[in-house]
Short mmCIF file of C-alpha atoms in Angstrom, two decimals:
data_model
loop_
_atom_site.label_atom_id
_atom_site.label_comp_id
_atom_site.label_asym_id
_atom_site.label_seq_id
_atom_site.Cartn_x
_atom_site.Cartn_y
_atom_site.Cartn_z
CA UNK A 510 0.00 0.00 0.00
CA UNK A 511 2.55 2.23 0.56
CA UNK A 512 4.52 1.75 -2.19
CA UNK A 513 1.66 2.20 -4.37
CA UNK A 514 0.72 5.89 -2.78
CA UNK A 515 4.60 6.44 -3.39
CA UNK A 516 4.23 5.40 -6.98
CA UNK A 517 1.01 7.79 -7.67
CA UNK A 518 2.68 10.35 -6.03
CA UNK A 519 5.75 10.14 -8.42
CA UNK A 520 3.93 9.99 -11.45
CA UNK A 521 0.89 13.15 -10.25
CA UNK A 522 4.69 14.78 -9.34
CA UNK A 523 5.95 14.27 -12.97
CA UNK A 524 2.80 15.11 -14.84
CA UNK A 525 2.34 18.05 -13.26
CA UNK A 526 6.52 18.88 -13.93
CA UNK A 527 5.72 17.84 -17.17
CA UNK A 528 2.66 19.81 -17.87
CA UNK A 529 3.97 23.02 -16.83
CA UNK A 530 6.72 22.51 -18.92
CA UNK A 531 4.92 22.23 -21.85
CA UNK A 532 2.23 24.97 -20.50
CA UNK A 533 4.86 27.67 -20.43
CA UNK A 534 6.55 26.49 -23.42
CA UNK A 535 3.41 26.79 -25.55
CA UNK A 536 2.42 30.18 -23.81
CA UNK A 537 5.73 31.55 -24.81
CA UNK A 538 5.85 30.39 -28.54
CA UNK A 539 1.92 31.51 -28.96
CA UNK A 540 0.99 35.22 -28.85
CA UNK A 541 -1.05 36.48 -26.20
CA UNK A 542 -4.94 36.87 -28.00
CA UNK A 543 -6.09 40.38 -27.47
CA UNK A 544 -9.89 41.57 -27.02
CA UNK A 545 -10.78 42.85 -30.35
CA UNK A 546 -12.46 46.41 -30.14
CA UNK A 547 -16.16 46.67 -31.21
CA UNK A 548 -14.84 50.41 -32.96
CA UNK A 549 -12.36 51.37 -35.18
CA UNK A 550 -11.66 55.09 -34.86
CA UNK A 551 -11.04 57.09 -37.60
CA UNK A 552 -10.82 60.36 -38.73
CA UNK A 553 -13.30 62.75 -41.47
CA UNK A 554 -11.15 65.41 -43.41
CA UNK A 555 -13.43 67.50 -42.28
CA UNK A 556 -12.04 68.35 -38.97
CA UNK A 557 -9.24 69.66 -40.51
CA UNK A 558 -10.41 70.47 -43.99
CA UNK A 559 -10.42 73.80 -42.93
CA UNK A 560 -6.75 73.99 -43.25
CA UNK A 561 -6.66 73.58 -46.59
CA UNK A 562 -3.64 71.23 -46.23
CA UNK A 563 -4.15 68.45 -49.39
CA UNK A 564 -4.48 64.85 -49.96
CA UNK A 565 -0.89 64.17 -48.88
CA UNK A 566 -0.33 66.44 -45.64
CA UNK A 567 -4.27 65.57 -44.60
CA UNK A 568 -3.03 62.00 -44.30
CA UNK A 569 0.34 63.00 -42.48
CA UNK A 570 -1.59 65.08 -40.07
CA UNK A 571 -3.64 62.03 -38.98
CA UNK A 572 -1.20 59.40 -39.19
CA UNK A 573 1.02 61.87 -36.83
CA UNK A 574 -2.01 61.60 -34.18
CA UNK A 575 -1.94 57.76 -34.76
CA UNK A 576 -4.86 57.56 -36.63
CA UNK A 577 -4.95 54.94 -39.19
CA UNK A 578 -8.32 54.78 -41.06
CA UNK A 579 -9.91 58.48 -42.58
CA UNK A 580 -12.82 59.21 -44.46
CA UNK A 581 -11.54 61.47 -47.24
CA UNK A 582 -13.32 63.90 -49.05
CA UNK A 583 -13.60 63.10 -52.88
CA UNK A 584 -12.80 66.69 -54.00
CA UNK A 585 -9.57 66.57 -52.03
CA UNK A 586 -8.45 63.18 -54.03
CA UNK A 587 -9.53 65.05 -57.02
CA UNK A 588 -7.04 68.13 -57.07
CA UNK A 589 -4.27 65.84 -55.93
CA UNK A 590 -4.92 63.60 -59.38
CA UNK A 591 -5.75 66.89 -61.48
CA UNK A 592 -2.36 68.36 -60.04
CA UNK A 593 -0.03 65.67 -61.32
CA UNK A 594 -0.96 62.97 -58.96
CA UNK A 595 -1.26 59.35 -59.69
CA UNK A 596 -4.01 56.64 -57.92
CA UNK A 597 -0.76 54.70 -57.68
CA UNK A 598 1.61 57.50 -55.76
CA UNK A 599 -2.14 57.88 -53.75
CA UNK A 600 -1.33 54.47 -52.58
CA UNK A 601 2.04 54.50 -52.09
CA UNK A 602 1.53 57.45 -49.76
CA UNK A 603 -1.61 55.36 -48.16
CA UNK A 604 0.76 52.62 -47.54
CA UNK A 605 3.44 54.82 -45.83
CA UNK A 606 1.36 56.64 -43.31
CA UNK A 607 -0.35 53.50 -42.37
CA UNK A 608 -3.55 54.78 -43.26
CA UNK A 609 -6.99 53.28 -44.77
CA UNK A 610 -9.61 54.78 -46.28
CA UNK A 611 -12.58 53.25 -44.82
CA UNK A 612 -15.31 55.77 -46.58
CA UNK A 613 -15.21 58.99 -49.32
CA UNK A 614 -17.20 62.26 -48.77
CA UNK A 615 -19.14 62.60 -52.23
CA UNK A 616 -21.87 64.82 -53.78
CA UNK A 617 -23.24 63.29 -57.27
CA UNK A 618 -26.90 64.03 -57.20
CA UNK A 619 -27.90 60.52 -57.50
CA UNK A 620 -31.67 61.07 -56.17
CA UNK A 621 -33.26 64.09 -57.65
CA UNK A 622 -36.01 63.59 -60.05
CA UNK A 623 -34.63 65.24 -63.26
CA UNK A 624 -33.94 62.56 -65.28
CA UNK A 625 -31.51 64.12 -66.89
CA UNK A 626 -29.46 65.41 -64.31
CA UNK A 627 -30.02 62.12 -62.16
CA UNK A 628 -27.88 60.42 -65.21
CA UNK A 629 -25.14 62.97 -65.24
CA UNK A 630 -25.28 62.27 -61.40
CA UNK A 631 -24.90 58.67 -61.94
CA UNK A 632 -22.36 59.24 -64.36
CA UNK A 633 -20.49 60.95 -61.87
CA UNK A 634 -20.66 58.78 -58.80
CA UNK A 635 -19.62 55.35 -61.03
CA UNK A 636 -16.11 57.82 -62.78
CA UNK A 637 -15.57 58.85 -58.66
CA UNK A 638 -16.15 55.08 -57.54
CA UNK A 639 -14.24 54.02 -59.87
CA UNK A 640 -11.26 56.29 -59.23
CA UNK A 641 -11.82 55.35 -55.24
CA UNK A 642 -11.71 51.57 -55.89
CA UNK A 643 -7.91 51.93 -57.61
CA UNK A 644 -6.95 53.62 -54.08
CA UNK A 645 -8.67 50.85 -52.25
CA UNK A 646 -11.61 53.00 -51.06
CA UNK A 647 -14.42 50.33 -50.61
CA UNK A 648 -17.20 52.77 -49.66
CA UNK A 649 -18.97 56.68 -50.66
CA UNK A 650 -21.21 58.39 -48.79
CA UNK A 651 -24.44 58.94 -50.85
CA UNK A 652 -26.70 62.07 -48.69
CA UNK A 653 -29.73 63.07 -50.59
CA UNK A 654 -26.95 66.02 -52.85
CA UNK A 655 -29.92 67.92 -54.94
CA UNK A 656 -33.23 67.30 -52.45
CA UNK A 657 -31.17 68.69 -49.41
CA UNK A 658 -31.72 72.67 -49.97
CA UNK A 659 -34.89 74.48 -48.06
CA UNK A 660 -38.10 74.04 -50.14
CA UNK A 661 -36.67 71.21 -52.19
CA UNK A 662 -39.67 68.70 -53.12
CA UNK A 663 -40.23 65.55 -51.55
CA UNK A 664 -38.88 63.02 -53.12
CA UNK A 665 -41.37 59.55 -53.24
CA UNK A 666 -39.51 57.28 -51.36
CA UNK A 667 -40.50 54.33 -53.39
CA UNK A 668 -38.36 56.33 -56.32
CA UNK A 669 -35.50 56.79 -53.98
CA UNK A 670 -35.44 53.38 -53.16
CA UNK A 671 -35.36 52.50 -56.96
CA UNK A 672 -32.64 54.92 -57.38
CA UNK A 673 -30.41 54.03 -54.42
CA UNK A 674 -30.78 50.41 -55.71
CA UNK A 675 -29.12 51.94 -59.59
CA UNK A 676 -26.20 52.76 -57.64
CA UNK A 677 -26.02 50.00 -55.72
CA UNK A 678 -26.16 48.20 -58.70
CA UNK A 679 -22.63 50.59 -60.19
CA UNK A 680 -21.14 49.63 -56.87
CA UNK A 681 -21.58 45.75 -57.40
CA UNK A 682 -19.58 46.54 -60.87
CA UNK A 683 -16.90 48.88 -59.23
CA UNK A 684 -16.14 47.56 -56.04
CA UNK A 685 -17.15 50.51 -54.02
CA UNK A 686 -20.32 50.64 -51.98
CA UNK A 687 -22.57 53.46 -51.66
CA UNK A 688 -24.24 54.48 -47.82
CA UNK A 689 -27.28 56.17 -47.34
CA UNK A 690 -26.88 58.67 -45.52
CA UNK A 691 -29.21 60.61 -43.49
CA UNK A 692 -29.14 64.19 -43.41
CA UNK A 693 -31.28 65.69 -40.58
CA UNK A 694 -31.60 69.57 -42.12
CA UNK A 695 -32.69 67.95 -45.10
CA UNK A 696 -36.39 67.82 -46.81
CA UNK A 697 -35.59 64.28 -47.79
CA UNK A 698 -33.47 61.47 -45.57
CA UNK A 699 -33.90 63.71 -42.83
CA UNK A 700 -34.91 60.66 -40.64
CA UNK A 701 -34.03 57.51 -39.79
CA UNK A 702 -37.53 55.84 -40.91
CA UNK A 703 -36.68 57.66 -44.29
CA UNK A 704 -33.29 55.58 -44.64
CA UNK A 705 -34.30 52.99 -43.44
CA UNK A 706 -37.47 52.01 -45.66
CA UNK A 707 -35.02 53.63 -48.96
CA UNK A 708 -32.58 50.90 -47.68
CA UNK A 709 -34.96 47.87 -47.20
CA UNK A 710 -36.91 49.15 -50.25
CA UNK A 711 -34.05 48.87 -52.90
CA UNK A 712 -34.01 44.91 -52.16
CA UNK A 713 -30.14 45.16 -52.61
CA UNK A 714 -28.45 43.06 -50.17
CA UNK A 715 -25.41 45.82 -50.40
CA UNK A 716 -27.74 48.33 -48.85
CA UNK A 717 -26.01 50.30 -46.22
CA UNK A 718 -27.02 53.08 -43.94
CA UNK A 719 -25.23 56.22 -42.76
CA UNK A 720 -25.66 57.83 -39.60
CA UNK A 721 -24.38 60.81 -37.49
CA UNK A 722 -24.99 62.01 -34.05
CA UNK A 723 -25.52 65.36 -34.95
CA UNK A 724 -28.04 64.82 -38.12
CA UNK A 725 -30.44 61.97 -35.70
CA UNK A 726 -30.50 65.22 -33.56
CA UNK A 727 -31.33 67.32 -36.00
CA UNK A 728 -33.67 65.52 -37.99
CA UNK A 729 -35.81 64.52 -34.56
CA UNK A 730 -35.49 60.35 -34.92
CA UNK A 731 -32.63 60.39 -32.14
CA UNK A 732 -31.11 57.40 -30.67
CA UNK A 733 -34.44 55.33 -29.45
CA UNK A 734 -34.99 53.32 -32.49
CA UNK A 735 -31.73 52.24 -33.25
CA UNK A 736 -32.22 49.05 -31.65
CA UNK A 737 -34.25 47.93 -34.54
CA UNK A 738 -31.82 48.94 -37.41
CA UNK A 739 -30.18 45.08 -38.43
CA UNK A 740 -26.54 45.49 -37.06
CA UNK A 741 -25.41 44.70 -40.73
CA UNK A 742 -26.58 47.95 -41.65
CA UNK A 743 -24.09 50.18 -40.10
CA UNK A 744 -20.24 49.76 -41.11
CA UNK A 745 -19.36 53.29 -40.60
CA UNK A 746 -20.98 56.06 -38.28
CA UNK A 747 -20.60 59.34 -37.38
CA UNK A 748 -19.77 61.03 -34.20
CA UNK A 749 -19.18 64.21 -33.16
CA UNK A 750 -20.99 66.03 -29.97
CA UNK A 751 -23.15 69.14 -29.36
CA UNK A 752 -23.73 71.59 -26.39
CA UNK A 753 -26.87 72.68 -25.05
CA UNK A 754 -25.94 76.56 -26.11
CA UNK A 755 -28.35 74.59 -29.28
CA UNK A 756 -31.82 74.10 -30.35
CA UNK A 757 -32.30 70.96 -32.41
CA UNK A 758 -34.20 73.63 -35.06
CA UNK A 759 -31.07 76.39 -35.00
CA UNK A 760 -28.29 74.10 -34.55
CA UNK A 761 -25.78 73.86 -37.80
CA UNK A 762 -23.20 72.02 -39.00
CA UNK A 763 -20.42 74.32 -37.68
CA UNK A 764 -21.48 73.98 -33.88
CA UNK A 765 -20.58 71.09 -34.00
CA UNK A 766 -17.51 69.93 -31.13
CA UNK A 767 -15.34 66.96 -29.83
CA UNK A 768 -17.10 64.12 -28.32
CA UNK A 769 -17.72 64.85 -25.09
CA UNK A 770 -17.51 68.23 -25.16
CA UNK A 771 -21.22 68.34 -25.45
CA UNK A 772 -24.30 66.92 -24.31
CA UNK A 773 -25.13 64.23 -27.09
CA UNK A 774 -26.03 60.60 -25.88
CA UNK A 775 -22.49 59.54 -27.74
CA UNK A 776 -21.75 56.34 -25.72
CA UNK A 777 -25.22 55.18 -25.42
CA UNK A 778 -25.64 55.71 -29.04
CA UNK A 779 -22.46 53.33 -29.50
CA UNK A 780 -23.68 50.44 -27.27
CA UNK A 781 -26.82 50.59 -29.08
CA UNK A 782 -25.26 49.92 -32.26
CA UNK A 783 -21.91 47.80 -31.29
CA UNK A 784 -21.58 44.69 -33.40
CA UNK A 785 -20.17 41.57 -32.43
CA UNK A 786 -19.04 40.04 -35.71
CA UNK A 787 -17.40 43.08 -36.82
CA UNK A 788 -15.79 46.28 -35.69
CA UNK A 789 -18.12 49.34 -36.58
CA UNK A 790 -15.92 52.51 -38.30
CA UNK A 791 -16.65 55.36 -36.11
CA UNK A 792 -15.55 58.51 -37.83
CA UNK A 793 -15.26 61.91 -36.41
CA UNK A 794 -16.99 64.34 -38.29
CA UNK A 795 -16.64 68.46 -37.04
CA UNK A 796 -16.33 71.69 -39.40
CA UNK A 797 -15.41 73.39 -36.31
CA UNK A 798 -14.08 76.98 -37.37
CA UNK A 799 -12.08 77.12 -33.68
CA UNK A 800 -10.88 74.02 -34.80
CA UNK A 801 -9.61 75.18 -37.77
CA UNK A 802 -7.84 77.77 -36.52
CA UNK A 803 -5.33 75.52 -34.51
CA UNK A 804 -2.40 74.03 -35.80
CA UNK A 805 -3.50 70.82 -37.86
CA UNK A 806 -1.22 68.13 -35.89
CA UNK A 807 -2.77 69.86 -32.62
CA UNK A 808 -6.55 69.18 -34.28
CA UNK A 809 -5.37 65.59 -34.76
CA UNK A 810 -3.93 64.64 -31.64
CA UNK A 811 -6.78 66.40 -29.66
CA UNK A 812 -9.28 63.88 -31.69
CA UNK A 813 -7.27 60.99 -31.56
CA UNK A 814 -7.64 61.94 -27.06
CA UNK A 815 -10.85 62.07 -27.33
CA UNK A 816 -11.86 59.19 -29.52
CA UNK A 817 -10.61 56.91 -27.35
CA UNK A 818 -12.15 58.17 -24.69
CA UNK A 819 -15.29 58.11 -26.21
CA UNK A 820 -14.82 54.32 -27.16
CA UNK A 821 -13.04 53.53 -23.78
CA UNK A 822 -14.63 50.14 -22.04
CA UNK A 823 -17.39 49.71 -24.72
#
């Protein structure tokens, strides 16, 4: 009897040697996993568009902060190309700040109902998808350009939903998907039942929706219903913050500030839209005239602070 206790003892001794061993072997040849974030933060030109810096030194500036995915604005892209720029160089200077273009800031007028200039518009969007898809853009913004201005006619949304599904249709040739995006001063896509039924009406399964913050405000849907938006919707999203110096009816685009700076519902926005499959793009989105009269790198870092304190623990 004793000798058999010995025995087990040995052997429990040597296993356990054994499996240590091979437990910190295995822990030191294997990389430590790491929590992947439910965001990606990123950075709209806007906030520093003001600057008037250029495709090249707009990507420098945010790189500097650490940034590495923008939203660029198409224009921008355009007078770098027209001004001796190649889409190639584009990348090569893509490539050596790190960055990624996750989304492009455009204005064809894809929606209106002049036939006419609806095809010129669609014209336009598929030559600027088409030019974003050799820099490895993968998405434009498509805002109701054309329907936005005060007094504009409605636009049937049944139509819109036909048209958002043409250029859906240009972005299954070019690569480059187009989001919906809602514009709350608008008198069409002003709210997020608008988007929403253009989206689901189109019958594309590409459909994507764009949202902001600052235009749910405006445009009086807010944050309640997001919740029933399918999380496949969203990719990218907006943020930015407002004070309460604003009415939802007087506040404009250029009041807008930092997140949390303000008194927007920013993080409980976020956790009502987080995915779990995927990380959702949020991209900061300010045409901030204080802002623009800062130094550029200071702009940048002062986002990149406050980003991840916006996203911190969600």
């Amino acid at each position: 009897m004793s000798q058999s206790v010995t025995r087990r003892q040995t052997l429990a001794a040597l296993t356990a040697s054994v499996g240590a061993t091979l437990s910190t072997n295995s822990l030191q040849a294997m990389p430590v996993p790491t929590a992947q974030s439910s965001f990606t933060i990123c950075l709209n030109m806007s906030t520093i568009r003001g600057h008037k810096l250029g495709f090249v030194k707009e990507l420098e500036a945010a790189s500097k902060a650490g940034f590495r995915s923008v939203e660029i604005w198409i224009e921008t892209l355009q007078t770098y190309l027209k001004n001796g720029g190649t889409t190639a160089e584009a990348r090569k200077v893509l490539a050596d700040t790190g960055i990624k273009i996750e989304n492009a800031i455009g204005f064809a007028p894809w929606i209106i109902d002049d036939e006419a200039a609806r095809a010129k518009g669609l014209a336009q969007l598929k030559s600027e998808m088409e030019m974003l898809a050799e820099v490895g853009c993968k998405r434009v913004a498509t805002p109701p350009i054309g329907a936005q201005s005060p007094g504009s006619p409605k636009v049937d949304l049944y139509k819109a939903a036909e048209r958002y599904r043409a250029i859906l249709e240009i972005g299954d040739k070019t690569g480059v998907v187009p989001q919906l995006e809602l514009w709350g001063f608008s008198p069409n896509l002003s709210r997020l039942s608008e988007v929403m039924f253009v989206a689901i009406e189109s019958g594309h399964p590409s459909a994507r929706v764009l949202l902001d913050i600052y235009h749910l405000y405006k445009g009086g849907s807010g944050n309640t219903m997001l919740p029933l938006v399918g999380k496949s919707a969203i990719e990218v999203f907006h943020v930015n913050d407002y004070t309460a110096n604003f009415t939802r009816e007087k506040i404009v685009d250029a009041d807008r500030v930092f997140p949390g700076d303000g008194v927007a519902p920013i993080r409980e926005t976020l956790k009502l839209i987080k995915r779990t499959d995927q990380p959702i793009v949020v991209s900061l989105e300010v045409f901030n005239k204080d802002y623009y009269a800062q130094d550029a790198l200071t702009v940048t870092k002062t986002a990149m602070a406050k980003m991840k304190a916006m996203v911190a623990g969600l």
